[in-house]
Amino acid sequence: MPDFLLEIGLEEVPARMIAGAEAELGRRVQVLLARERLLEPKAKVTTYSTPRRLAVLVEGVLTAQADTEEQMTGPSWKVAFNDGAPTAAAEAFAKKAGVAVSALEKVATAKGEYVGASIKRHGCSASELLVAELPKEVLAIYWAKNMYWRAGKPERFVRPLRWLVALLDSAVVPLEITGIAAGNASRGHRVLHGDAPVVIASAKDYSEALRKAFVVVDTAERRQIIRKALDKATRTVAGVRWREDEPLVETVLHLTEWPTVILGDFEPEYLKLPEEVLVTVMRDHQKYFAVEDSEGKLAPHFLAVLNTAVNEEGEAIIRHGNARVLRARFKDAQFFWDFDQKTPLTERVESLKNVTFQKELGSYYWKTEENRRVVKNLVNAMPGVNWQPPDWNVLDTATKLAKADLTAELVKEFTELQGIIGGLYAKAQGLGDKVRDAIYDQYKPASTDDKIPKTVEGQLLGLADRVQTVTAMFGINMAPTGSKDPFALRRAANGIIKILAESDVPLSLASVLNAAAMKDANRQQLDDFFRERLHFYLKDVRGFRYDVVNAVLAEDANDVRSAIKRAEDTTGKLGSPDFLAVSAAFKRIKNILRQADEKGYAHGNWANIKADEAKNLRSAIQSLANEVAKLREQRKYSEALALIATLRPTVDTFFDKVMVLDPDESVRGANLALIAGVLSNFSGIADFSEIVTS
Amino acid sequence: MFRLQSFWADRGCVLQQPYDVEVGAGTMAPETFLRVLGPKPYRVGYAQPSRRPADGRYGENPNRLFKHTQFQLILKPPPVNVQELYLESLEALGIDLKKHDIKFEEDNWEWPAGGAWGVGWQVMFDGQEITQFTYFQQCGGLDLDPICAELTYGLERITQVLQDLDSIYDIVWARDPETGAPVTYGEVRFAEELQFSVYNFETADVAKLWEHFNLYEAEAKALLTQANSLLESESASGSEKRRFPLLATYELALKCSNLFNILDARGAISVTERVGVIGRIRALAVGVAKAYALQQAA
């Protein structure tokens, strides 16, 4: 059983796109081979990638498709043959089936005798099929950004394709993609191996052949090499460790074919700069790993992952070069920091008038004043009991200064640190830890995985800033549509929900929206938007089942923490047969009420019910209703649901024995009132009719 | 610089002198901006002093300059071994690739005012970006076919690396052949950096700059209107079309771009106005590019 290898040689592919493309190539090749009946059942598909190549090795490809035989049935025998002589119908069918008229057979069927033909198809060879089908698959790989390179612009791909290896064992599969013919020659590391071709003798020799040419094609192996090399380099300094950084490992992994690591130093005096700035320079600008001591404080070293192997002399040169670049960057940051201190944040607020927030809305000065208005409304909307109110002076100062760092040179240099730098400046300028924290944390959570601001002032500022932005943008018709969300309003709304979910701030979604209300913003549209975001949060962030989320939000989509608790407690009951039976009954009740409504049947007085089973249900409701309401009030949803589940036998018997839509109008009215009473008395936690019970 | 030029001259590049109108980057010189349009193959290399008023630091920052020098190379269409040629050009500069770490990291480029963009890399050399490598896809709002490769070497950066210096101003530009005494970059250029920072940030007369801007823009617009009616006219002859001064029109657009940069550094353009002014420059640059494409076809 041959093995198939495809290697696509490219100019350096952007690191962020490689992992996805590698997986997609593997999927596409596997699906293609399976579809074409060329994949052995136990075949093993392995993918590889480096910045300059994507590859897939399939162990267990059939040499050719199996031959097939197919039976085809045509017109009835009588129509096809007239006294044994073929008619036009027989000839037409034979032509369609691709056989001679003499090869047509008589087939007996239940409907009589018909003409049949058996068509033998010769299977294609794997090589032929791959030549015909694989190029399309390769060119269909998704890339976030494509380019043209050939004259006449025949195709787009992430970067120019420079070589192709396609082998079935040792035989070249003569594919052609973007004008490049496949062969058995790959390429090695640009510098360590040079331009000489790397001949792949046979498909399964692939990774070893390239290893000899200084390319480790297996990403898992490279990841391991990088981690070990980071450990090893760090051990040359006592008492330190490298700061774990999974995303950075993934990035450098996709920037190297032959990774090695060097440890370099910088002058300890730069440790006076805020850690956030140092780490941003190292991590985001230089792709270096930071080094920290046992308490997690930065140490004056860095780790660079190289794409080469050098001797001691080369290592010294490279270390020196990298250290010089880092020093220059730190020096810049120091220069900007010192320069910025000449104008304190309080003096920068006025100049925000020159910084546009949004053309149709206004400047960041306008935004700041708006945020102050919203923060004030939020504080006024909060009940004063059972809760430690925010420090108003801190909150107002932080809100006033939150955007002032936009005019700072350091922020122009490190835009990703806006807010954080403002917080650091506030502290450096004597405004205190609480103001610093609130400004520093204003953009938290940056994602659904991030933490919320740690202080209540930070939480309120975060809420106000976001809800003001969303409301104002909706007011000028900038609501997100489909995949378009240029102002990241969904992320802003997610942040609001996460803050409400994970803080103690006693505010509902409605009161947050009320605080930001503007006359042009369509409230219904905003409510729908936030409801959709809450749905997303419960389902995709918290992982609740969609039917539970629907059930919970059908009752109330306003109090975020209650919605979470109700979803948790409802989820806890999904294993209870009684609860599921009651849920099914609720669904039934809703259906009956809808039917009754369509027919115009009026609800009567449940005092008029006749059947014993109905009376039993009525007393069950009466005996449980108060207790359930009390538990619900105390947010003891689990206990409330357990009580509701005890209704099961009574409800089941009721539906077994009683015809709700009784022909007698008075009985029917009473029955309808009774089942409506079930709904009204036990609602408020979740709409059980939404629960999928089967 | 000399070695870089001869390396590329040996590979069929026209060696041009720097364009003598203020530009922010080598891309804006007509040898790039206009030559990349249309089907005609072209290879050219030139050094281009590039002015970025807002980047001036009064000569105080060791790594920032108001005016730096790019070595700009256009290969249209790009040869299949363009990356290998680039690495060879580094070797020609005396760099032993085996003793350094070189990476091609994704960096896409765009110049919105010129309606131009491309994809490519920043070439990282021991952690320092030394070259911007771009496959141009669009220029002047026009799709390119064939595309071209643009290599922009940062000459100060490369020299700084070669001479292993912390400050650009310490670069040795020349040496006295007898005493060996150096002439440094600082001695040659410091005063220019200082004085232009003062001018761009402090003393440039905003009202006058606007006047200049409006004058250049008005003339460029008028020329473009004439160009369009001439180039689209069916009765005008090819030679009439070919003598129309589009290259001069483009220079007027470049003047506007530089004036905009000074106004911007001067803090005279609010963010709200910015978009509008960039749009005005874009209209000129894109207008010239479109007309130029028509003229080439005439």
Coordinates of C-alpha atoms in Angstrom, one line a residue, chain B residues 16-296:
Chain B
Q16 CA 18.6 56.3 -10.8
Q17 CA 19.6 59.3 -8.7
P18 CA 17.3 60.4 -5.8
Y19 CA 14.2 62.2 -7.0
D20 CA 14.6 65.9 -6.3
V21 CA 11.2 66.7 -4.9
E22 CA 10.4 66.2 -1.2
V23 CA 8.9 62.8 -0.5
G24 CA 8.0 60.7 2.5
A25 CA 9.2 57.4 1.1
G26 CA 11.0 56.0 -2.0
T27 CA 7.6 54.6 -3.1
M28 CA 6.3 58.1 -3.8
A29 CA 9.0 58.9 -6.3
P30 CA 7.7 58.5 -9.9
E31 CA 10.2 55.9 -10.6
T32 CA 8.1 53.7 -8.3
F33 CA 4.7 55.2 -8.2
L34 CA 4.2 55.6 -11.9
R35 CA 6.5 52.9 -13.3
V36 CA 4.7 50.1 -11.6
L37 CA 1.6 50.9 -13.6
G38 CA 0.9 49.2 -16.8
P39 CA 2.4 46.1 -18.4
K40 CA 6.0 47.2 -19.2
P41 CA 8.7 45.4 -17.3
Y42 CA 11.1 47.6 -15.4
R43 CA 13.9 47.3 -12.9
V44 CA 15.2 50.3 -11.1
G45 CA 17.2 51.1 -7.9
Y46 CA 17.8 54.5 -6.3
A47 CA 18.6 56.0 -3.0
Q48 CA 15.8 58.3 -1.8
P49 CA 16.1 60.8 1.1
S50 CA 12.7 60.5 2.8
R51 CA 11.2 63.3 4.9
R52 CA 8.8 62.5 7.7
P53 CA 8.4 65.8 9.6
A54 CA 6.5 64.2 12.5
D55 CA 9.4 61.7 13.1
G56 CA 11.9 64.5 13.9
R57 CA 13.3 64.5 17.4
Y58 CA 15.6 67.6 17.3
G59 CA 18.5 65.2 16.9
E60 CA 18.0 64.0 20.5
N61 CA 16.8 60.5 19.9
P62 CA 19.5 58.2 18.7
N63 CA 17.2 56.1 16.6
R64 CA 14.8 58.6 15.0
L65 CA 15.2 60.9 12.1
F66 CA 13.2 63.5 10.3
K67 CA 15.0 62.6 7.2
H68 CA 16.4 59.1 6.5
T69 CA 17.6 57.5 3.4
Q70 CA 16.0 54.5 1.7
F71 CA 17.5 52.4 -1.0
Q72 CA 14.5 51.6 -3.1
L73 CA 14.4 48.8 -5.6
I74 CA 11.6 47.9 -8.0
L75 CA 11.6 44.6 -9.8
K76 CA 8.7 44.3 -12.2
P77 CA 7.8 41.5 -12.6
P78 CA 9.5 39.9 -9.6
P79 CA 12.0 37.1 -10.5
V80 CA 11.1 33.8 -9.0
N81 CA 14.3 33.9 -6.9
V82 CA 13.7 37.4 -5.6
Q83 CA 14.2 36.5 -2.0
E84 CA 17.4 34.6 -2.7
L85 CA 18.7 37.6 -4.7
Y86 CA 17.9 39.8 -1.7
L87 CA 19.9 37.6 0.6
E88 CA 22.8 37.7 -1.9
S89 CA 22.6 41.5 -1.8
L90 CA 23.2 41.4 1.9
E91 CA 26.2 39.2 1.4
A92 CA 27.4 41.7 -1.2
L93 CA 27.3 44.2 1.7
G94 CA 29.8 42.1 3.5
I95 CA 27.3 40.3 5.8
D96 CA 28.1 36.7 6.6
L97 CA 24.6 35.2 6.8
K98 CA 25.8 32.2 8.7
K99 CA 26.7 34.5 11.6
H100 CA 23.3 36.2 11.9
D101 CA 19.6 35.4 12.4
I102 CA 17.4 36.4 9.5
K103 CA 13.6 36.1 9.5
F104 CA 10.9 37.2 7.0
E105 CA 8.0 38.3 9.2
E106 CA 4.6 39.3 7.8
D107 CA 4.3 43.0 7.3
N108 CA 1.8 44.3 4.8
W109 CA 2.1 47.8 3.5
E110 CA -0.3 50.5 2.5
W111 CA -0.3 54.1 1.5
P112 CA -3.9 55.2 1.6
A113 CA -3.3 58.6 0.1
G114 CA -1.7 56.9 -2.9
G115 CA -4.3 54.2 -3.3
A116 CA -1.5 51.7 -2.9
W117 CA -1.1 48.5 -1.0
G118 CA 0.8 45.2 -1.0
V119 CA 1.6 42.2 1.1
G120 CA 5.1 41.2 2.2
W121 CA 7.5 41.1 5.1
Q122 CA 9.8 43.1 7.3
V123 CA 13.1 41.5 7.1
M124 CA 14.4 41.0 10.7
F125 CA 18.2 40.9 11.1
D126 CA 19.2 39.9 14.6
G127 CA 16.0 41.4 15.9
Q128 CA 16.3 44.7 13.8
E129 CA 14.1 45.5 10.9
I130 CA 16.4 46.3 8.0
T131 CA 14.3 46.0 4.9
Q132 CA 10.7 46.2 3.9
F133 CA 9.8 43.7 1.2
T134 CA 6.5 44.2 -0.5
Y135 CA 4.6 42.6 -3.4
F136 CA 2.7 45.5 -4.7
Q137 CA -0.9 44.6 -5.6
Q138 CA -2.4 48.0 -6.2
C139 CA -1.1 51.5 -6.9
G140 CA -3.0 54.7 -7.6
G141 CA -6.2 52.7 -7.1
L142 CA -5.3 50.5 -10.1
D143 CA -4.8 46.8 -9.9
L144 CA -1.3 45.9 -11.1
D145 CA -0.5 43.4 -13.7
P146 CA 2.2 42.3 -13.6
I147 CA 2.8 43.0 -10.0
C148 CA 6.2 44.1 -8.8
A149 CA 8.4 43.5 -5.8
E150 CA 9.6 46.5 -3.9
L151 CA 12.6 46.2 -1.6
T152 CA 13.2 49.1 0.7
Y153 CA 16.5 49.0 2.5
G154 CA 16.8 51.3 5.5
L155 CA 20.4 52.5 4.9
E156 CA 20.9 54.2 8.3
R157 CA 19.7 51.1 10.1
I158 CA 21.8 48.7 8.0
T159 CA 24.9 50.9 8.5
Q160 CA 24.2 51.1 12.3
V161 CA 24.1 47.3 12.4
L162 CA 27.3 46.9 10.3
Q163 CA 29.2 49.4 12.4
D164 CA 27.6 48.1 15.6
L165 CA 26.4 51.4 17.0
D166 CA 23.8 52.5 19.5
S167 CA 23.3 55.8 17.8
I168 CA 22.7 56.7 14.2
Y169 CA 24.6 59.9 14.8
D170 CA 27.8 57.9 15.5
I171 CA 27.9 56.3 12.1
V172 CA 31.2 56.9 10.4
W173 CA 30.4 58.4 7.0
A174 CA 34.0 58.9 5.8
R175 CA 37.5 58.8 7.1
D176 CA 40.4 61.1 6.4
P177 CA 42.7 58.8 4.3
E178 CA 45.8 60.1 6.1
T179 CA 44.9 60.6 9.7
G180 CA 42.0 58.1 9.8
A181 CA 39.9 60.8 11.6
P182 CA 36.2 60.0 11.1
V183 CA 33.4 62.2 9.7
T184 CA 30.3 61.1 11.5
Y185 CA 26.6 61.1 10.5
G186 CA 26.0 63.5 13.3
E187 CA 28.6 66.0 12.0
V188 CA 27.0 65.9 8.7
R189 CA 23.3 65.8 9.6
F190 CA 22.7 66.9 13.2
A191 CA 22.1 70.6 12.4
E192 CA 19.5 69.6 9.7
E193 CA 17.6 67.3 12.1
L194 CA 17.6 70.0 14.8
Q195 CA 16.6 72.9 12.5
F196 CA 13.9 71.1 10.6
S197 CA 12.4 69.8 13.9
V198 CA 12.3 73.4 15.0
Y199 CA 10.7 74.5 11.7
N200 CA 8.2 71.6 11.4
F201 CA 7.1 71.6 15.0
E202 CA 7.4 75.3 15.9
T203 CA 8.0 77.9 13.3
A204 CA 6.4 76.8 10.1
D205 CA 3.8 79.4 9.2
V206 CA 0.5 77.5 9.2
A207 CA -1.5 80.0 7.1
K208 CA 1.3 80.1 4.5
L209 CA 1.6 76.3 4.4
W210 CA -2.2 76.1 3.7
E211 CA -1.8 78.8 1.0
H212 CA 1.0 76.8 -0.7
F213 CA -1.1 73.6 -0.4
N214 CA -4.1 75.2 -2.0
L215 CA -2.1 76.7 -4.8
Y216 CA -0.4 73.4 -5.7
E217 CA -3.6 71.6 -5.4
A218 CA -5.5 74.0 -7.6
E219 CA -2.9 73.8 -10.3
A220 CA -2.7 70.0 -10.1
K221 CA -6.5 69.8 -10.3
A222 CA -6.6 72.1 -13.3
L223 CA -4.0 70.0 -15.1
L224 CA -5.8 66.8 -14.3
T225 CA -9.1 68.2 -15.8
Q226 CA -7.2 69.0 -19.0
A227 CA -5.4 65.7 -19.0
N228 CA -8.6 63.7 -18.6
S229 CA -10.4 65.4 -21.5
L230 CA -7.4 65.1 -23.7
L231 CA -6.6 61.5 -22.9
E232 CA -10.2 60.4 -23.3
S233 CA -10.6 62.3 -26.5
E234 CA -10.8 60.2 -29.6
S235 CA -9.8 63.0 -31.9
A236 CA -6.5 63.8 -30.1
S237 CA -3.4 62.2 -31.6
G238 CA -1.1 59.9 -29.7
S239 CA 1.8 62.4 -29.8
E240 CA -0.5 65.1 -28.4
K241 CA -1.5 62.8 -25.6
R242 CA 2.1 61.8 -24.9
R243 CA 3.4 65.3 -24.5
F244 CA 0.9 66.2 -21.8
P245 CA 2.8 67.1 -18.6
L246 CA 1.5 64.5 -16.3
L247 CA 4.9 64.1 -14.6
A248 CA 4.7 67.7 -13.6
T249 CA 1.2 67.2 -12.4
Y250 CA 2.5 64.5 -10.2
E251 CA 5.2 66.7 -8.7
L252 CA 2.5 69.2 -7.7
A253 CA 0.7 66.3 -5.9
L254 CA 3.9 65.4 -4.1
K255 CA 4.3 69.0 -3.0
C256 CA 0.8 68.8 -1.4
S257 CA 1.7 65.6 0.3
N258 CA 4.8 67.1 1.9
L259 CA 3.0 70.2 2.9
F260 CA 0.3 68.1 4.5
N261 CA 3.1 66.2 6.5
I262 CA 4.5 69.5 7.8
L263 CA 1.0 70.8 8.7
D264 CA 0.4 67.5 10.5
A265 CA 3.7 67.7 12.5
R266 CA 2.9 71.3 13.3
G267 CA -0.3 70.1 14.9
A268 CA -2.4 72.2 12.5
I269 CA -4.6 69.4 11.3
S270 CA -7.3 68.0 13.6
V271 CA -8.1 64.4 13.4
T272 CA -11.4 65.3 11.9
E273 CA -9.8 67.3 9.1
R274 CA -7.1 64.7 8.5
V275 CA -9.3 62.3 6.6
G276 CA -10.6 65.1 4.4
V277 CA -7.1 66.3 3.5
I278 CA -5.8 62.8 2.8
G279 CA -8.8 62.4 0.5
R280 CA -7.7 65.5 -1.4
I281 CA -4.2 64.2 -1.9
R282 CA -5.5 60.8 -2.8
A283 CA -7.7 62.4 -5.5
L284 CA -4.6 64.0 -7.0
A285 CA -2.4 60.9 -6.8
V286 CA -5.0 58.5 -8.0
G287 CA -6.1 60.9 -10.7
V288 CA -2.5 61.1 -12.0
A289 CA -2.1 57.4 -11.9
K290 CA -5.2 56.8 -13.9
A291 CA -4.3 59.4 -16.4
Y292 CA -0.8 58.1 -16.6
A293 CA -2.1 54.6 -17.4
L294 CA -4.2 56.1 -20.2
Q295 CA -1.2 58.1 -21.5
Q296 CA 1.0 55.0 -21.6

